[in-house]
Coordinates of C-alpha atoms and ligand atoms in Angstrom, one line a residue:
X1 CA -18.2 -70.3 -35.1
X2 CA -15.6 -68.0 -33.6
X3 CA -14.5 -65.0 -35.6
X4 CA -10.8 -64.3 -35.4
X5 CA -10.1 -60.6 -35.8
X6 CA -6.5 -59.7 -36.5
X7 CA -5.1 -57.2 -33.8
X8 CA -5.4 -53.6 -35.1
X9 CA -2.6 -51.3 -34.0
X10 CA -3.9 -48.1 -32.4
X11 CA -1.7 -45.2 -33.5
X12 CA -0.2 -43.2 -30.6
X13 CA -1.8 -40.0 -32.0
X14 CA -5.2 -41.6 -31.4
X15 CA -4.3 -42.4 -27.8
X16 CA -3.1 -38.9 -27.3
X17 CA -6.2 -37.4 -28.9
X18 CA -8.3 -39.4 -26.4
X19 CA -6.1 -38.6 -23.3
X20 CA -5.4 -34.9 -24.0
X21 CA -9.0 -33.6 -23.5
X22 CA -9.1 -35.5 -20.2
X23 CA -5.8 -34.0 -19.1
X24 CA -6.9 -30.6 -20.3
X25 CA -10.1 -31.0 -18.3
X26 CA -8.2 -32.1 -15.1
X27 CA -5.6 -29.3 -15.4
X28 CA -7.5 -26.3 -16.9
X29 CA -11.2 -26.8 -16.2
X30 CA -11.8 -28.8 -13.0
X31 CA -9.9 -26.3 -10.7
X32 CA -12.6 -23.7 -11.8
X33 CA -15.1 -25.5 -9.7
X34 CA -13.4 -24.9 -6.4
X35 CA -15.3 -21.7 -5.6
X36 CA -18.7 -23.1 -6.5
X37 CA -18.0 -26.0 -4.1
X38 CA -17.5 -23.4 -1.3
X39 CA -20.8 -21.8 -2.2
X40 CA -19.1 -18.7 -3.5
X41 CA -20.3 -17.0 -6.7
X42 CA -18.3 -14.7 -9.0
X43 CA -17.6 -13.8 -12.6
X44 CA -17.5 -16.9 -14.9
X45 CA -13.9 -18.0 -15.4
X46 CA -12.3 -19.3 -18.6
X47 CA -10.4 -22.6 -18.6
X48 CA -6.7 -22.1 -17.6
X49 CA -6.7 -18.3 -17.3
X50 CA -9.6 -18.1 -14.9
X51 CA -10.6 -14.5 -14.5
X52 CA -7.2 -13.0 -15.5
X53 CA -8.8 -11.4 -18.6
X54 CA -11.2 -9.5 -16.2
X55 CA -8.2 -8.6 -13.9
X56 CA -6.2 -7.3 -16.9
X57 CA -9.2 -5.3 -18.0
X58 CA -9.8 -3.8 -14.6
X59 CA -6.2 -2.9 -14.0
X60 CA -4.6 -2.2 -10.6
X61 CA -6.4 0.9 -9.4
X62 CA -10.0 0.9 -10.3
X63 CA -12.7 2.1 -8.0
X64 CA -15.6 1.3 -10.3
X65 CA -14.4 -2.3 -10.9
X66 CA -14.2 -3.0 -7.2
X67 CA -17.6 -1.3 -6.5
X68 CA -19.1 -3.3 -9.4
X69 CA -17.7 -6.6 -8.0
X70 CA -19.2 -5.9 -4.6
X71 CA -22.5 -4.7 -5.9
X72 CA -22.9 -7.6 -8.3
X73 CA -21.6 -10.6 -6.3
X74 CA -21.9 -9.4 -2.7
X75 CA -19.6 -9.1 0.3
X76 CA -18.0 -12.5 -0.4
X77 CA -17.2 -13.5 -3.9
X78 CA -14.5 -15.3 -5.8
X79 CA -12.3 -15.0 -8.8
X80 CA -9.5 -17.1 -10.3
X81 CA -6.0 -15.9 -10.7
X82 CA -5.2 -18.4 -13.4
X83 CA -6.2 -21.7 -11.8
X84 CA -5.8 -20.3 -8.3
X85 CA -9.1 -19.4 -6.5
X86 CA -9.1 -16.1 -4.6
X87 CA -11.8 -14.9 -2.2
X88 CA -12.7 -11.2 -2.3
X89 CA -14.1 -10.4 1.2
X90 CA -15.7 -7.1 2.4
X91 CA -18.1 -8.6 5.0
X92 CA -17.3 -6.6 8.2
X93 CA -17.8 -9.6 10.6
X94 CA -15.5 -11.7 8.5
X95 CA -12.9 -8.9 8.3
X96 CA -12.9 -8.7 12.1
X97 CA -12.1 -12.4 12.3
X98 CA -9.4 -12.3 9.6
X99 CA -7.6 -9.1 10.7
X100 CA -7.8 -9.5 14.5
X101 CA -9.8 -12.4 16.2
X102 CA -8.2 -15.2 14.2
X103 CA -5.1 -13.2 13.1
X104 CA -2.9 -16.2 14.0
X105 CA -4.5 -18.1 11.1
X106 CA -4.2 -15.2 8.7
X107 CA -0.7 -13.8 9.5
X108 CA 0.7 -13.8 5.9
X109 CA -0.1 -11.9 2.7
X110 CA 0.8 -14.8 0.3
X111 CA 1.0 -18.6 0.8
X112 CA 4.4 -20.0 1.3
X113 CA 5.9 -20.8 -2.1
X114 CA 3.8 -18.2 -4.0
X115 CA 6.2 -15.3 -3.6
X116 CA 9.5 -15.1 -5.4
X117 CA 12.5 -15.9 -3.3
X118 CA 14.7 -13.1 -4.6
X119 CA 16.5 -10.5 -2.6
X120 CA 15.8 -7.9 -1.4
X121 CA 12.1 -8.5 -1.5
X122 CA 12.2 -11.9 0.1
X123 CA 13.5 -10.5 3.3
X124 CA 11.2 -7.5 3.4
X125 CA 8.6 -7.3 6.2
X126 CA 5.8 -7.1 3.7
X127 CA 6.7 -10.6 2.4
X128 CA 8.0 -12.4 5.5
X129 CA 6.0 -15.3 6.9
X130 CA 4.8 -16.3 10.4
X131 CA 7.6 -16.3 13.1
X132 CA 10.0 -14.7 10.8
X133 CA 7.6 -11.8 10.3
X134 CA 6.9 -11.5 14.0
X135 CA 10.6 -11.3 14.8
X136 CA 11.4 -8.6 12.3
X137 CA 8.2 -6.6 13.0
X138 CA 8.9 -6.6 16.7
X139 CA 12.5 -5.6 16.1
X140 CA 11.5 -2.7 13.8
X141 CA 8.4 -1.5 15.7
X142 CA 10.3 0.6 18.3
X143 CA 11.6 2.8 15.5
X144 CA 8.0 4.1 15.1
X145 CA 7.3 4.8 18.8
X146 CA 6.0 8.2 19.9
X147 CA 9.4 8.9 21.5
X148 CA 11.2 8.3 18.2
X149 CA 8.6 10.3 16.2
X150 CA 9.3 13.3 18.6
X151 CA 13.0 13.0 17.8
X152 CA 12.2 13.4 14.1
X153 CA 10.3 16.7 14.5
X154 CA 13.1 19.1 13.7
X155 CA 14.2 17.2 10.6
X156 CA 10.6 17.0 9.4
X157 CA 10.1 20.7 9.9
X158 CA 13.2 21.7 8.0
X159 CA 12.1 19.5 5.1
X160 CA 8.7 21.2 5.3
X161 CA 10.4 24.6 5.1
X162 CA 11.9 23.6 1.8
X163 CA 8.6 22.4 0.6
X164 CA 7.0 25.8 1.5
X165 CA 9.9 27.4 -0.4
X166 CA 9.0 25.3 -3.5
X167 CA 5.4 26.3 -3.3
X168 CA 6.6 29.9 -3.0
X169 CA 8.7 29.7 -6.2
X170 CA 5.6 28.8 -8.2
X171 CA 3.4 31.3 -6.3
X172 CA 5.8 34.1 -7.2
X173 CA 5.6 33.3 -10.9
X174 CA 1.8 32.6 -10.7
X175 CA 2.4 29.3 -12.3
X176 CA 0.7 26.0 -11.7
X177 CA 2.7 22.9 -10.6
X178 CA 2.4 19.2 -10.5
X179 CA 1.6 18.8 -6.8
X180 CA 2.9 15.2 -6.5
X181 CA 6.3 16.3 -7.8
X182 CA 6.6 18.7 -4.8
X183 CA 5.1 16.3 -2.2
X184 CA 7.2 13.4 -3.6
X185 CA 10.4 15.4 -3.1
X186 CA 9.3 16.4 0.4
X187 CA 8.6 12.8 1.5
X188 CA 11.8 11.6 -0.1
X189 CA 13.8 14.1 1.9
X190 CA 11.9 13.3 5.1
X191 CA 12.4 9.6 4.9
X192 CA 16.1 9.9 3.8
X193 CA 16.8 12.3 6.7
X194 CA 14.7 10.8 9.5
X195 CA 15.2 7.3 8.4
X196 CA 18.8 7.1 7.3
X197 CA 20.5 10.3 8.2
X198 CA 21.1 11.1 4.5
X199 CA 21.0 14.7 3.5
X200 CA 19.2 14.2 0.2
X201 CA 18.3 17.4 -1.5
X202 CA 15.5 16.2 -3.7
X203 CA 13.4 19.3 -3.2
X204 CA 16.0 21.5 -4.8
X205 CA 17.3 18.9 -7.2
X206 CA 14.6 16.9 -9.0
X207 CA 17.4 14.9 -10.7
X208 CA 18.7 13.7 -7.4
X209 CA 19.3 9.9 -7.9
X210 CA 17.1 9.2 -4.9
X211 CA 14.2 10.9 -6.6
X212 CA 14.9 9.2 -9.9
X213 CA 15.3 5.7 -8.5
X214 CA 12.4 6.0 -6.0
X215 CA 10.2 6.9 -8.9
X216 CA 11.5 4.1 -11.0
X217 CA 10.9 1.6 -8.2
X218 CA 7.2 2.2 -8.7
X219 CA 7.1 2.2 -12.5
X220 CA 6.0 -1.4 -12.3
X221 CA 4.9 -2.8 -15.7
X222 CA 1.5 -4.4 -15.0
X223 CA 1.4 -5.7 -18.5
X224 CA 4.7 -7.6 -18.2
X225 CA 3.8 -11.1 -19.6
X226 CA 6.1 -12.7 -17.0
X227 CA 3.8 -11.5 -14.2
X228 CA 0.9 -13.1 -15.9
X229 CA 2.7 -16.4 -16.6
X230 CA 3.7 -16.4 -12.9
X231 CA 0.1 -16.0 -11.9
X232 CA -1.1 -18.7 -14.2
X233 CA 1.6 -21.3 -13.6
X234 CA 3.2 -20.3 -10.2
X235 CA 4.7 -23.7 -9.5
X236 CA 6.3 -23.8 -13.0
X237 CA 7.4 -20.2 -13.2
X238 CA 8.7 -19.7 -9.6
X239 CA 11.7 -22.0 -9.9
X240 CA 12.5 -20.7 -13.4
X241 CA 12.4 -17.0 -12.4
X242 CA 14.4 -17.8 -9.2
X243 CA 17.0 -19.7 -11.2
X244 CA 17.6 -16.6 -13.3
X245 CA 17.4 -14.4 -10.2
X246 CA 14.6 -12.5 -11.9
X247 CA 13.3 -9.5 -10.1
X248 CA 10.2 -7.6 -11.0
X249 CA 11.9 -4.5 -9.8
X250 CA 14.5 -3.0 -12.2
X251 CA 18.1 -4.1 -11.3
X252 CA 19.6 -0.6 -11.4
X253 CA 17.0 0.4 -8.7
X254 CA 17.9 -2.4 -6.4
X255 CA 21.6 -1.9 -7.0
X256 CA 21.4 1.8 -6.2
X257 CA 19.6 1.3 -2.9
X258 CA 21.6 -1.7 -1.9
X259 CA 24.9 0.2 -2.4
X260 CA 23.8 3.3 -0.6
X261 CA 22.3 1.4 2.3
X262 CA 25.3 -0.9 2.6
X263 CA 27.5 2.2 2.8
X264 CA 25.3 3.7 5.5
X265 CA 25.5 0.4 7.4
X266 CA 29.3 0.4 7.1
X267 CA 29.6 4.0 8.3
X268 CA 27.4 3.2 11.3
X269 CA 29.4 0.2 12.3
X270 CA 32.5 2.3 12.4
X271 CA 30.9 4.5 15.0
X272 CA 29.1 7.1 12.9
X273 CA 26.3 7.2 15.5
X274 CA 23.0 9.0 14.7
X275 CA 19.6 8.7 16.1
X276 CA 17.4 7.6 13.1
X277 CA 15.6 4.6 11.7
X278 CA 18.7 2.9 10.3
X279 CA 20.5 3.1 13.6
X280 CA 17.4 2.0 15.5
X281 CA 17.0 -0.9 13.2
X282 CA 20.7 -1.9 13.7
X283 CA 20.4 -1.5 17.4
X284 CA 16.7 -2.3 18.0
X285 CA 17.3 -5.8 19.2
X286 CA 19.1 -4.3 22.2
X287 CA 16.3 -1.8 22.8
X288 CA 13.5 -2.3 25.3
X289 CA 11.5 0.7 24.1
X290 CA 8.6 -1.3 22.5
X291 CA 5.6 1.0 22.1
X292 CA 2.4 -0.5 23.4
X293 CA 0.4 1.4 20.9
X294 CA 2.3 -0.2 18.0
X295 CA -0.9 -1.5 16.4
X296 CA -4.5 -0.6 16.5
X297 CA -5.8 -3.7 18.0
X298 CA -3.1 -5.9 19.3
X299 CA 0.6 -6.0 19.9
X300 CA 2.8 -8.3 18.0
X301 CA 4.1 -10.9 20.3
X302 CA 7.4 -11.6 18.6
X303 CA 10.7 -12.3 20.3
X304 CA 13.4 -9.8 19.3
X305 CA 16.3 -11.3 17.4
X306 CA 19.2 -9.5 15.9
X307 CA 18.6 -8.7 12.2
X308 CA 21.0 -10.0 9.7
X309 CA 22.8 -7.6 7.3
X310 CA 20.4 -8.7 4.5
X311 CA 17.4 -8.0 6.8
X312 CA 18.6 -4.5 7.6
X313 CA 19.3 -3.6 4.0
X314 CA 16.1 -5.1 2.7
X315 CA 13.9 -3.4 5.3
X316 CA 15.7 -0.1 5.0
X317 CA 15.0 -0.3 1.3
X318 CA 11.3 -1.2 2.1
X319 CA 10.8 1.6 4.6
X320 CA 12.3 4.1 2.1
X321 CA 9.9 3.0 -0.7
X322 CA 6.9 2.5 1.5
X323 CA 7.5 5.9 3.2
X324 CA 8.0 7.9 0.0
X325 CA 5.2 7.1 -2.5
X326 CA 2.2 6.5 -0.2
X327 CA 2.6 9.6 1.8
X328 CA 3.4 11.8 -1.2
X329 CA 0.3 10.6 -2.8
X330 CA -1.9 11.2 0.3
X331 CA -0.5 14.7 0.6
X332 CA -1.1 15.7 -3.0
X333 CA -4.7 14.4 -3.0
X334 CA -5.4 16.2 0.3
X335 CA -4.2 19.5 -1.3
X336 CA -6.4 18.7 -4.3
X337 CA -9.5 18.2 -2.1
X338 CA -8.7 21.4 -0.1
X339 CA -8.3 23.4 -3.3
X340 CA -11.7 22.2 -4.4
X341 CA -13.3 22.9 -1.0
X342 CA -12.1 26.3 0.0
X343 CA -14.4 26.4 3.1
X344 CA -12.6 23.2 4.4
X345 CA -9.3 24.8 3.6
X346 CA -10.2 27.9 5.6
X347 CA -11.3 25.9 8.5
X348 CA -8.1 23.8 8.5
X349 CA -6.0 26.9 8.2
X350 CA -7.8 28.6 11.1
X351 CA -7.2 25.5 13.3
X352 CA -3.5 25.4 12.3
X353 CA -3.0 29.1 13.1
X354 CA -4.6 28.7 16.5
X355 CA -2.5 25.7 17.4
X356 CA 0.7 27.3 16.1
X357 CA 0.4 30.5 18.1
X358 CA 3.5 30.8 20.2
X359 CA 5.1 27.7 18.6
X360 CA 8.0 27.6 16.1
X361 CA 7.9 24.0 15.3
X362 CA 4.9 21.9 14.2
X363 CA 5.8 19.4 16.8
X364 CA 4.4 16.1 18.0
X365 CA 1.9 17.8 20.4
X366 CA 0.9 20.4 17.7
X367 CA 0.0 17.7 15.2
X368 CA -2.1 16.0 17.8
X369 CA -4.1 19.2 18.3
X370 CA -5.4 19.5 14.8
X371 CA -8.5 17.3 14.6
X372 CA -10.0 19.1 11.6
X373 CA -6.8 18.7 9.5
X374 CA -6.9 15.0 10.6
X375 CA -10.5 14.8 9.3
X376 CA -9.6 16.2 5.9
X377 CA -6.7 13.8 5.6
X378 CA -8.8 10.8 6.7
X379 CA -11.5 11.7 4.2
X380 CA -8.9 12.0 1.4
X381 CA -7.5 8.6 2.4
X382 CA -11.0 7.2 2.1
X383 CA -11.5 8.6 -1.4
X384 CA -8.0 8.1 -2.8
X385 CA -6.5 5.3 -0.6
X386 CA -2.9 4.8 -1.9
X387 CA -3.4 1.0 -1.6
X388 CA -6.2 -0.4 -3.7
X389 CA -6.3 -3.8 -2.1
X390 CA -5.1 -5.6 1.0
X391 CA -4.4 -9.3 1.2
X392 CA -4.2 -12.2 3.7
X393 CA -3.9 -15.9 3.3
X394 CA -5.5 -18.7 5.3
X395 CA -2.7 -20.6 7.1
X396 CA -5.1 -23.4 7.9
X397 CA -8.7 -24.4 7.1
X398 CA -11.0 -21.8 8.8
X399 CA -14.7 -21.5 9.1
X400 CA -16.1 -18.0 9.0
X401 CA -19.9 -17.7 9.4
X402 CA -21.2 -19.9 6.5
X403 CA -17.9 -20.1 4.6
X404 CA -15.2 -22.8 5.0
X405 CA -11.9 -21.3 3.7
X406 CA -9.5 -24.0 2.7
X407 CA -5.8 -23.8 3.8
X408 CA -3.6 -21.6 1.6
X409 CA -6.6 -19.7 0.1
X410 CA -5.7 -16.2 -0.9
X411 CA -8.0 -13.5 0.4
X412 CA -8.3 -10.1 -1.2
X413 CA -9.8 -7.2 0.8
X414 CA -11.1 -4.6 -1.8
X415 CA -10.2 -1.4 0.0
X416 CA -11.5 0.9 -2.8
X417 CA -14.8 -1.0 -3.0
X418 CA -15.3 -0.7 0.8
X419 CA -14.4 3.0 0.8
X420 CA -17.0 3.6 -2.0
X421 CA -19.7 1.3 -0.6
X422 CA -22.8 3.6 -0.5
X423 CA -24.2 1.5 2.4
X424 CA -21.1 2.4 4.5
X425 CA -20.5 5.9 3.0
X426 CA -23.6 7.7 1.6
X427 CA -22.6 9.9 -1.4
X428 CA -19.2 8.2 -1.6
X429 CA -17.9 10.5 -4.3
X430 CA -18.3 13.6 -2.2
X431 CA -15.5 15.0 0.0
X432 CA -17.1 15.3 3.5
X433 CA -14.5 15.6 6.3
X434 CA -17.4 15.6 8.8
X435 CA -17.6 11.8 8.3
X436 CA -14.6 11.7 10.6
X437 CA -15.7 13.6 13.7
X438 CA -15.1 11.7 16.9
X439 CA -18.8 10.8 17.2
X440 CA -19.0 9.6 13.6
X441 CA -15.9 7.5 14.0
X442 CA -17.3 5.8 17.1
X443 CA -20.5 4.9 15.3
X444 CA -18.8 3.3 12.4
X445 CA -17.4 -0.2 12.0
X446 CA -13.6 0.1 12.2
X447 CA -13.2 -2.0 9.0
X448 CA -15.1 0.5 6.9
X449 CA -12.0 2.7 6.7
X450 CA -8.8 0.9 6.2
X451 CA -6.2 2.9 4.1
X452 CA -3.6 1.6 6.5
X453 CA -4.9 -2.0 6.7
X454 CA -6.0 -3.4 10.0
X455 CA -5.0 -5.6 12.9
X456 CA -1.5 -6.5 14.1
X457 CA -0.1 -6.5 10.5
X458 CA -1.4 -3.1 9.7
X459 CA 0.9 -0.3 8.3
X460 CA 3.9 0.0 10.6
X461 CA 4.4 3.6 9.4
X462 CA 0.9 4.9 9.9
X463 CA 1.7 7.3 12.7
X464 CA 4.9 8.5 11.0
X465 CA 2.9 9.1 7.8
X466 CA 0.1 11.0 9.6
X467 CA 2.7 13.2 11.4
X468 CA 4.6 13.9 8.2
X469 CA 1.4 14.8 6.4
X470 CA 0.3 17.2 9.1
X471 CA 3.7 18.9 9.4
X472 CA 3.9 19.4 5.6
X473 CA 0.3 20.5 5.2
X474 CA 0.3 22.8 8.2
X475 CA 3.4 24.6 7.0
X476 CA 2.1 25.1 3.5
X477 CA -1.4 26.1 4.5
X478 CA -0.1 28.7 6.9
X479 CA 1.6 30.5 4.0
X480 CA -0.4 29.8 0.9
X481 CA -3.9 29.4 -0.3
X482 CA -4.0 26.4 -2.6
X483 CA -6.3 26.8 -5.6
X484 CA -7.3 25.1 -8.8
X485 CA -6.3 26.6 -12.1
X486 CA -7.4 26.3 -15.7
X487 CA -5.2 23.2 -16.1
X488 CA -6.6 21.3 -13.1
X489 CA -8.6 18.3 -14.1
X490 CA -12.0 18.2 -12.3
X491 CA -12.7 15.3 -11.7
X492 CA -9.3 13.7 -11.9
X493 CA -8.8 10.9 -14.4
X494 CA -7.1 8.1 -12.4
X495 CA -5.0 5.7 -14.5
X496 CA -6.0 2.1 -13.9
X497 CA -2.7 0.5 -14.8
X498 CA -0.8 2.2 -12.0
X499 CA -0.3 0.7 -8.5
X500 CA -1.1 4.0 -6.7
X501 CA -3.8 6.5 -7.6
X502 CA -2.1 8.5 -10.4
X503 CA -4.1 11.1 -12.4
X504 CA -3.5 11.2 -16.1
X505 CA -2.4 14.8 -16.2
X506 CA -1.1 15.0 -12.6
X507 CA -2.6 17.1 -9.9
X508 CA -2.1 20.6 -11.2
X509 CA -2.7 23.3 -8.6
X510 CA -1.6 26.9 -7.9
X511 CA -0.5 28.6 -4.6
X512 CA -1.5 32.1 -3.7
X513 CA 0.4 34.0 -1.0
X514 CA -1.8 34.8 2.0
X515 CA -1.9 38.4 3.2
X516 CA -0.4 38.8 6.7
X517 CA -3.2 38.5 9.2
X518 CA -5.6 36.8 6.9
X519 CA -7.2 33.4 7.8
Ligands
HEM1 C1 -0.3 7.6 3.8 C2 0.7 6.8 3.9 C3 0.6 5.3 4.0 C4 -0.4 4.4 3.6 C5 -1.7 4.8 3.0 C6 0.1 3.1 3.9 C7 -0.7 1.9 3.6 C8 -0.3 0.6 4.0 C9 -1.1 -0.5 3.9 C10 -2.5 -0.6 3.4 C11 -0.4 -1.6 4.4 C12 -0.9 -3.0 4.5 C13 -1.4 -3.2 5.9 C14 -2.1 -4.5 6.2 O1 -1.7 -5.5 5.6 O2 -3.1 -4.6 7.0 C15 0.9 -1.1 4.7 C16 1.9 -1.9 5.2 C17 3.2 -1.4 5.5 N1 3.6 -0.1 5.5 FE1 2.4 1.5 5.0 N2 1.4 3.1 4.3 C18 1.7 4.4 4.4 C19 2.9 4.9 4.9 C20 4.0 4.2 5.3 C21 5.2 4.7 5.8 C22 5.6 6.2 6.0 C23 6.0 3.6 6.1 C24 7.4 3.5 6.7 C25 8.3 4.5 6.7 C26 5.3 2.4 5.8 C27 5.7 1.1 5.9 C28 4.9 0.0 5.8 C29 5.4 -1.4 6.0 C30 6.8 -1.7 6.4 C31 4.3 -2.2 5.9 C32 4.3 -3.7 6.0 C33 3.9 -4.1 7.5 C34 4.0 -5.6 7.8 O3 3.9 -6.4 6.9 O4 4.1 -5.9 9.0 N3 4.0 2.8 5.3 N4 1.0 0.3 4.5

């Protein structure tokens, strides 16, 4: 006998209830297996958000968190930015492949489609991709040649004289100062003058709009929920943010720099000729003066193409910002280290005085004759690298040693972790300039020290920064002894939600005039 059951209608809510967990699994849980499949370990991710909770907890600048990651999971480990797997690599052999040997597969810092296509950032060298990047990089590179740096000497020296004057004002009153305020005003003046021919007087006027807007450009709010939504759902958030022309940098900052730089461009086109970055950038495509020492380990093989107006303004803006904050930070921390280590300060001063005998200007040749000062700066850049991380993306599937990296995988290079790795740097918390003697440098793997990144896409402004640092430091140290005071934090408390190393109470130091004839 056959039983005839009447059809039972299944409510839609039941169907959804059955399908939703499957969809949730496919969308939020399954992607978290990607790293395991590659044989890469790492902190356990949560569905949907991956390791973003760890990232938020660690912040942007956190030496301990990076050192912990490397010590716990090794020289290759993985985390998830939302659902996106990211490899954290500090293995020296792999870094050599990524930065140099297979650079053509790792040219970019972010996969196509991951970065927001909003101006001016989208046309900045830092964000450009592949051929586009090569063209702009090879066009801008001549602006950083040795010849061009020599032409900047006088402007740098006169900015350094104002810096010395500012130290003098505090020395006279016997007051302490926030060192970064002074070095920030110095680097703003240098980049404005040498880069764009603008006589900005930020050293005498801390309210100068250049200072105000440069500072604001870096007051990036790490806890902005839109950043995190963008990380978690890049393909959904990107078109929405682009539709509203949303920019993570404040609009008044971009407007200010855009207007000024457009004005400068307009003046130049009407024959206001000067020899500086801006002019070189506008003329560079006609210029054959490409410096063969442009990069540490390889020259960029780009064809020179004229830059569009957007390119010039965007990259002028970038050079201004990149040149100001990083160098000011490096200079302030070097002075801090020298204040804490008077014997190193004395030795640096002695060297500077010897080199400067019979010279008026701290010129290109002089800065290249100060190896000890160079060692102090290099050790400071190890301890307080302005950049916490570097990044590259695999443009195609690549096999490195045992690891197969899928196309479009993001790779993070933990600069701070590498700089504090006790295997590479015994007693990493100690300031030891002797780590950077010629002999020590030659013994060391080049990827153990990378405050300026590495390979053909390293920092384009490295030599300018080193020159600026030495000119400023040499001038200050010839006149003043830099010392700590009762309000100097030892050790410094670095804030983790800032992009660059920023001590909670600033770097408070004092300057004491040197007696004539003293070392
Ligand atoms: C102490 C000072 C500085 C430090 C520590 C520093 C650090 C860095 C780092 C780590 C990178 C990434 C490199 C890589 O991906 O391998 C970089 C890139 C860059 N830096 Fe610097 N920088 C400094 C000064 C400057 C100055 C003075 C300028 C220009 C005036 C500049 C302009 C740039 C530009 C344009 C890039 C992007 C290069 C590209 O994508 O091709 N930097 N910098």
